[in-house]
Coordinates of C-alpha atoms and ligand atoms in Angstrom, one line a residue:
X8 CA -51.4 -34.6 82.6
X9 CA -53.6 -32.3 80.5
X10 CA -54.8 -30.0 83.1
X11 CA -52.3 -27.0 83.2
X12 CA -51.7 -23.6 85.0
X13 CA -54.4 -21.8 83.0
X14 CA -57.0 -23.9 84.2
X15 CA -56.4 -24.3 87.5
X16 CA -56.4 -21.0 89.1
X17 CA -59.5 -20.9 86.4
X18 CA -60.5 -23.6 88.5
X19 CA -59.7 -21.7 91.9
X20 CA -62.3 -19.3 91.4
X21 CA -65.7 -21.4 91.3
X22 CA -67.7 -21.7 94.5
X23 CA -68.9 -25.0 93.6
X24 CA -65.5 -26.8 93.5
X25 CA -64.4 -24.6 96.8
X26 CA -67.5 -26.4 98.5
X27 CA -66.9 -29.8 96.7
X28 CA -63.3 -29.7 97.8
X29 CA -63.5 -28.6 101.8
X30 CA -66.3 -31.6 102.2
X31 CA -63.6 -34.3 100.5
X32 CA -62.0 -36.5 102.7
X33 CA -59.4 -37.5 99.7
X34 CA -58.4 -33.3 99.1
X35 CA -58.2 -32.9 102.6
X36 CA -55.7 -35.6 102.5
X37 CA -53.5 -33.9 99.7
X38 CA -54.0 -30.6 101.3
X39 CA -52.3 -32.2 104.1
X40 CA -48.9 -32.5 101.9
X41 CA -48.9 -28.0 102.1
X42 CA -50.2 -27.0 105.4
X43 CA -49.7 -29.3 109.1
X44 CA -53.6 -28.9 109.7
X45 CA -56.5 -26.4 109.8
X46 CA -55.9 -25.6 113.4
X47 CA -53.8 -22.6 114.9
X48 CA -52.1 -25.5 117.1
X49 CA -51.4 -27.3 114.4
X50 CA -49.4 -24.6 112.8
X51 CA -47.5 -23.2 116.2
X52 CA -46.8 -27.0 116.6
X53 CA -45.0 -27.6 113.6
X54 CA -43.0 -24.3 113.8
X55 CA -42.0 -25.5 117.0
X56 CA -40.4 -28.2 114.8
X57 CA -38.5 -26.2 112.4
X58 CA -37.5 -24.1 115.0
X59 CA -35.1 -26.7 116.5
X60 CA -33.9 -27.4 113.3
X61 CA -32.9 -23.6 113.1
X62 CA -35.7 -22.2 110.9
X63 CA -38.1 -19.4 111.7
X64 CA -41.9 -19.4 110.5
X65 CA -44.2 -17.3 108.8
X66 CA -48.0 -18.0 109.8
X67 CA -50.6 -17.5 107.9
X68 CA -54.7 -17.9 108.5
X69 CA -56.2 -19.2 105.0
X70 CA -58.7 -16.3 104.0
X71 CA -59.5 -13.7 101.3
X72 CA -61.9 -11.7 99.3
X73 CA -64.1 -11.6 102.6
X74 CA -67.7 -10.4 101.9
X75 CA -68.8 -8.7 105.1
X76 CA -66.4 -6.1 107.6
X77 CA -67.3 -8.8 110.4
X78 CA -65.0 -10.8 109.5
X79 CA -62.5 -8.5 109.1
X80 CA -62.9 -7.7 112.7
X81 CA -62.6 -11.0 113.2
X82 CA -59.0 -11.9 111.4
X83 CA -57.5 -8.8 113.0
X84 CA -58.4 -9.8 116.8
X85 CA -57.5 -13.5 116.1
X86 CA -54.1 -12.2 115.0
X87 CA -53.7 -10.2 118.0
X88 CA -53.8 -13.4 120.1
X89 CA -51.8 -15.4 117.4
X90 CA -48.8 -12.9 118.1
X91 CA -49.4 -13.7 121.6
X92 CA -49.4 -17.3 121.3
X93 CA -46.0 -17.2 119.0
X94 CA -44.7 -15.0 122.1
X95 CA -45.9 -17.8 125.0
X96 CA -44.5 -20.4 122.8
X97 CA -41.0 -18.8 122.4
X98 CA -40.9 -19.2 118.6
X99 CA -39.3 -16.9 115.9
X100 CA -42.4 -16.1 113.9
X101 CA -43.9 -13.5 111.4
X102 CA -47.4 -13.3 110.3
X103 CA -48.6 -12.4 106.9
X104 CA -52.1 -11.3 105.9
X105 CA -53.5 -10.4 102.6
X106 CA -55.7 -7.3 102.2
X107 CA -58.7 -8.5 101.1
X108 CA -58.7 -10.9 104.6
X109 CA -59.5 -7.3 106.3
X110 CA -61.8 -6.2 104.5
X111 CA -59.7 -4.1 101.3
X112 CA -62.6 -5.1 99.3
X113 CA -65.5 -3.7 101.7
X114 CA -63.5 -0.3 103.3
X115 CA -60.1 0.2 102.6
X116 CA -60.2 2.3 105.2
X117 CA -61.0 0.0 107.6
X118 CA -58.3 -2.7 106.3
X119 CA -55.7 -0.2 106.7
X120 CA -56.8 0.7 110.6
X121 CA -56.3 -3.6 110.9
X122 CA -53.1 -3.0 109.4
X123 CA -52.1 -0.4 111.5
X124 CA -53.3 -2.2 114.8
X125 CA -51.4 -5.2 114.0
X126 CA -48.1 -3.8 112.9
X127 CA -48.1 -2.1 116.2
X128 CA -49.4 -6.0 117.8
X129 CA -46.1 -7.1 115.7
X130 CA -43.8 -4.2 117.1
X131 CA -44.7 -5.0 120.4
X132 CA -44.0 -8.8 120.2
X133 CA -40.8 -7.9 118.9
X134 CA -42.4 -9.9 115.3
X135 CA -42.6 -8.4 111.8
X136 CA -46.4 -8.2 109.7
X137 CA -45.9 -9.3 106.3
X138 CA -48.6 -8.1 103.6
X139 CA -49.2 -10.2 101.5
X140 CA -49.6 -9.2 97.5
X141 CA -52.7 -11.0 96.1
X142 CA -54.1 -10.1 91.8
X143 CA -53.2 -7.2 89.6
X144 CA -56.4 -5.6 90.5
X145 CA -54.9 -5.1 94.1
X146 CA -51.6 -3.6 93.7
X147 CA -51.9 0.0 93.9
X148 CA -54.2 0.2 96.6
X149 CA -51.7 -2.4 98.6
X150 CA -48.7 -0.6 97.7
X151 CA -50.2 2.4 98.9
X152 CA -51.1 0.7 102.2
X153 CA -47.7 -0.5 102.7
X154 CA -46.1 2.7 102.1
X155 CA -48.5 4.1 105.3
X156 CA -47.9 1.4 107.8
X157 CA -43.9 1.4 106.8
X158 CA -43.4 4.4 108.1
X159 CA -45.5 4.7 111.6
X160 CA -43.9 0.7 112.2
X161 CA -40.6 -0.3 110.3
X162 CA -41.2 -3.6 111.1
X163 CA -43.5 -4.6 108.3
X164 CA -43.2 -6.5 105.0
X165 CA -44.4 -6.4 101.2
X166 CA -44.8 -9.2 98.6
X167 CA -43.8 -8.0 94.7
X168 CA -44.4 -10.8 92.6
X169 CA -41.4 -10.8 89.5
X170 CA -44.4 -11.4 87.1
X171 CA -45.5 -8.1 86.6
X172 CA -44.0 -6.0 84.0
X173 CA -44.2 -2.5 86.6
X174 CA -41.9 -4.2 89.5
X175 CA -38.5 -3.0 88.7
X176 CA -40.3 0.6 89.2
X177 CA -42.2 -0.2 92.2
X178 CA -39.0 -1.6 94.0
X179 CA -37.5 1.4 93.5
X180 CA -40.5 3.6 94.3
X181 CA -40.5 1.6 97.7
X182 CA -36.7 2.8 98.6
X183 CA -37.9 5.7 99.9
X184 CA -39.6 4.1 103.1
X185 CA -36.8 1.4 103.6
X186 CA -38.8 -1.3 102.9
X187 CA -38.8 -4.7 104.0
X188 CA -39.2 -6.8 100.7
X189 CA -40.4 -10.6 99.9
X190 CA -39.7 -10.9 96.4
X191 CA -42.1 -14.0 94.8
X192 CA -42.4 -14.9 91.1
X193 CA -46.2 -14.5 91.5
X194 CA -49.2 -16.6 91.7
X195 CA -52.0 -15.3 90.2
X196 CA -53.8 -15.2 86.5
X197 CA -52.5 -12.0 84.6
X198 CA -53.0 -11.0 80.9
X199 CA -49.9 -10.5 78.7
X200 CA -50.7 -6.9 79.3
X201 CA -48.8 -6.4 82.2
X202 CA -47.5 -9.6 83.2
X203 CA -44.6 -12.2 82.1
X204 CA -46.4 -14.8 80.1
X205 CA -43.5 -17.2 79.8
X206 CA -42.2 -18.1 82.8
X207 CA -38.8 -18.0 82.0
X208 CA -39.1 -14.2 81.6
X209 CA -40.3 -14.2 84.8
X210 CA -37.5 -16.1 86.3
X211 CA -35.0 -13.7 84.5
X212 CA -36.9 -10.5 86.1
X213 CA -36.8 -12.3 89.7
X214 CA -33.1 -12.4 89.5
X215 CA -32.9 -8.9 88.0
X216 CA -35.2 -7.2 90.8
X217 CA -33.1 -9.9 93.4
X218 CA -29.7 -7.8 92.1
X219 CA -31.3 -4.6 93.0
X220 CA -32.8 -5.2 96.1
X221 CA -29.4 -6.6 96.8
X222 CA -27.5 -3.3 96.2
X223 CA -30.1 -2.0 97.6
X224 CA -29.3 -4.0 100.7
X225 CA -25.2 -3.3 100.2
X226 CA -26.3 0.4 101.4
X227 CA -28.5 -0.3 104.3
X228 CA -32.0 1.0 102.4
X229 CA -33.8 -2.0 101.9
X230 CA -33.8 -5.8 103.6
X231 CA -34.5 -8.6 101.2
X232 CA -36.2 -11.8 101.2
X233 CA -36.3 -14.1 98.6
X234 CA -39.5 -16.2 98.5
X235 CA -38.8 -18.5 96.1
X236 CA -38.2 -22.6 95.6
X237 CA -35.9 -22.4 92.8
X238 CA -33.0 -23.8 93.7
X239 CA -30.3 -22.9 91.0
X240 CA -32.0 -19.0 91.2
X241 CA -31.7 -19.0 94.8
X242 CA -27.8 -20.3 95.1
X243 CA -27.3 -17.8 92.4
X244 CA -28.7 -15.1 94.6
X245 CA -26.2 -16.6 97.2
X246 CA -23.5 -16.3 95.0
X247 CA -24.7 -12.5 94.0
X248 CA -25.3 -11.0 97.6
X249 CA -21.3 -12.0 98.6
X250 CA -20.4 -11.0 95.5
X251 CA -22.5 -7.2 96.2
X252 CA -20.9 -7.8 99.8
X253 CA -24.5 -8.2 101.9
X254 CA -23.8 -10.8 104.6
X255 CA -26.2 -14.1 105.9
X256 CA -28.4 -12.5 108.2
X257 CA -28.8 -9.5 106.2
X258 CA -31.2 -11.3 103.7
X259 CA -33.6 -14.6 103.9
X260 CA -35.2 -17.1 102.1
X261 CA -38.6 -18.1 102.3
X262 CA -39.9 -21.1 101.3
X263 CA -43.5 -22.8 101.5
X264 CA -44.2 -25.7 104.1
X265 CA -44.1 -29.0 102.5
X266 CA -41.7 -28.0 99.0
X267 CA -38.4 -28.7 98.9
X268 CA -38.5 -29.4 102.4
X269 CA -34.7 -30.8 102.1
X270 CA -33.3 -28.1 100.3
X271 CA -35.0 -25.7 103.1
X272 CA -33.0 -27.9 105.7
X273 CA -29.8 -27.8 103.8
X274 CA -29.7 -24.2 103.2
X275 CA -29.2 -23.6 106.7
X276 CA -26.7 -26.2 107.1
X277 CA -24.8 -23.8 105.1
X278 CA -25.4 -20.7 106.8
X279 CA -28.3 -18.9 105.1
X280 CA -31.2 -17.6 107.3
X281 CA -34.5 -19.5 106.4
X282 CA -38.1 -19.8 107.6
X283 CA -40.8 -21.2 106.0
X284 CA -44.6 -20.0 105.6
X285 CA -46.8 -22.2 107.7
X286 CA -50.5 -22.3 106.3
X287 CA -53.2 -23.1 108.7
X288 CA -57.4 -22.6 108.7
X289 CA -60.5 -24.1 106.6
X290 CA -60.9 -21.8 103.9
X291 CA -57.5 -23.2 101.5
X292 CA -59.3 -24.0 99.1
X293 CA -58.4 -21.0 96.3
X294 CA -54.7 -21.3 97.7
X295 CA -54.5 -25.2 97.5
X296 CA -55.4 -24.6 93.8
X297 CA -52.6 -21.7 93.2
X298 CA -50.2 -24.7 94.6
X299 CA -51.1 -27.0 92.1
X300 CA -51.1 -24.3 89.5
X301 CA -47.5 -23.6 90.3
X302 CA -46.7 -27.5 89.4
X303 CA -50.0 -29.0 87.6
X304 CA -47.7 -32.2 88.2
X305 CA -49.0 -31.9 92.2
X306 CA -52.0 -32.7 90.8
X307 CA -51.4 -36.7 91.2
X308 CA -51.0 -36.3 94.4
X309 CA -54.5 -35.3 94.2
X310 CA -55.4 -38.5 92.4
X311 CA -53.1 -40.8 94.5
X312 CA -54.9 -39.8 97.9
X313 CA -58.2 -40.7 96.1
X314 CA -56.7 -44.3 96.0
X315 CA -56.9 -46.8 99.1
X316 CA -53.9 -47.5 101.3
Ligands
LIG11 C1 -43.1 -17.3 101.5 C2 -43.8 -17.0 99.8 C3 -44.6 -16.8 100.1 C4 -45.1 -16.2 99.4 N1 -46.3 -14.7 99.0 C5 -46.8 -14.6 97.7 C6 -47.6 -13.5 97.8 O1 -47.5 -13.0 98.5 N2 -48.2 -13.5 96.2 C7 -48.1 -14.2 95.6 O2 -49.0 -13.9 94.4 N3 -47.5 -15.6 95.3 C8 -46.6 -15.8 96.3 N4 -46.2 -16.5 96.3 C9 -46.2 -17.7 95.2 C10 -45.1 -17.1 94.8 O3 -45.5 -16.2 94.0 C11 -44.9 -18.9 93.8 O4 -46.8 -18.7 92.7 C12 -44.3 -20.2 94.1 O5 -43.9 -19.9 95.1 C13 -43.7 -21.0 93.1 O6 -42.8 -20.5 92.3 P1 -41.3 -20.3 93.1 O7 -40.8 -19.1 92.7 O8 -40.7 -21.7 93.9 O9 -41.1 -20.8 91.3 P2 -40.9 -22.1 90.2 O10 -40.2 -21.8 89.2 O11 -42.4 -22.3 90.5 O12 -40.7 -23.6 90.7 C14 -39.3 -23.8 90.9 C15 -39.4 -24.9 92.2 O13 -40.0 -25.5 93.5 C16 -40.6 -26.6 93.6 N5 -42.2 -26.2 93.5 C17 -42.4 -24.7 93.3 N6 -44.1 -24.7 93.2 C18 -44.2 -26.0 93.9 C19 -45.3 -26.1 94.3 N7 -46.7 -25.6 94.8 N8 -45.5 -28.2 94.6 C20 -44.7 -28.7 94.3 N9 -43.1 -27.9 94.1 C21 -43.6 -26.7 93.9 C22 -41.0 -27.3 92.0 O14 -39.6 -28.4 92.4 C23 -39.9 -26.2 91.1 O15 -39.5 -26.7 90.2 C24 -45.2 -16.9 98.1 C25 -44.3 -18.0 98.0 C26 -43.3 -17.9 98.7 C27 -42.6 -19.2 99.4

């Protein structure tokens, strides 16, 4: 298979391919591997099934880089209702938003207002508001956004990407607000001047930052979440947590719906706290291309779903 990560990430930015993919039944069939359905009810239904198996859920409505501010208002309103839907069904569920989905490109002030409104709603619902990290051009603005909202609402978490060279400094800086951090490897195409070009370096950095977060957690400064499907890495982190003295329940492991499902179930059986991130909505193209890029062998799922039967 000659198609690689950088080609797939470049394809994720094509408006033409976006329109083509959304209209192709075989692509929709392949996308099903990673999301239960486009409707909010599909996501909630899947979360209820996971809940019975001891897994919590983080929900995200797909969509990013909006072009009109009223679209950001609609996203805010959607999530306000969605928190009520989570609560009404008794689901252990959080919500994760992208700053550009709440208008960061168009008005940082409006985006911050929306984030504060959603954080207040999450607090009222006994839930958490997560902020995803997008490409490197947004990192400074997203850190500032998070620091602002975390001071007002403790129940907010932020994704941080291990592939960025700056991340160890960012993590230290965030300790001032006693952060909830979801550490991920990073899903975007970034230049070698700011991100590790070799995956093994990202993997090593991920472990090192994990240990730093656990050390802060042992002092009560940080609530660490490990967002990865890298099972050997998760096993090392669990061992490090034991050694450092961070109990189960004082950190969590989050994975995406449809990936490493048997391992997610096994981790729950072993006493770990696991949440599954479920995506829904119709704007899945960019997000789906990033999933293909994480494992280019996934392109075979698309090819296979083009075949009859
Ligand atoms: C809960 C959660 C939230 C995230 N939020 C963000 C975010 O805010 N910003 C951001 O940049 N990135 C985010 N990501 C994506 C992340 O950055 C990685 O791109 C993604 O998790 C793949 O890296 P990995 O840690 O699983 O490790 P890898 O080393 O890439 O993968 C480890 C193993 O997991 C399996 N696997 C991984 N990805 C796939 C896939 N797509 N399909 C099938 N199998 C796969 C494979 O078996 C692979 O060998 C998030 C990921 C998770 C789990």
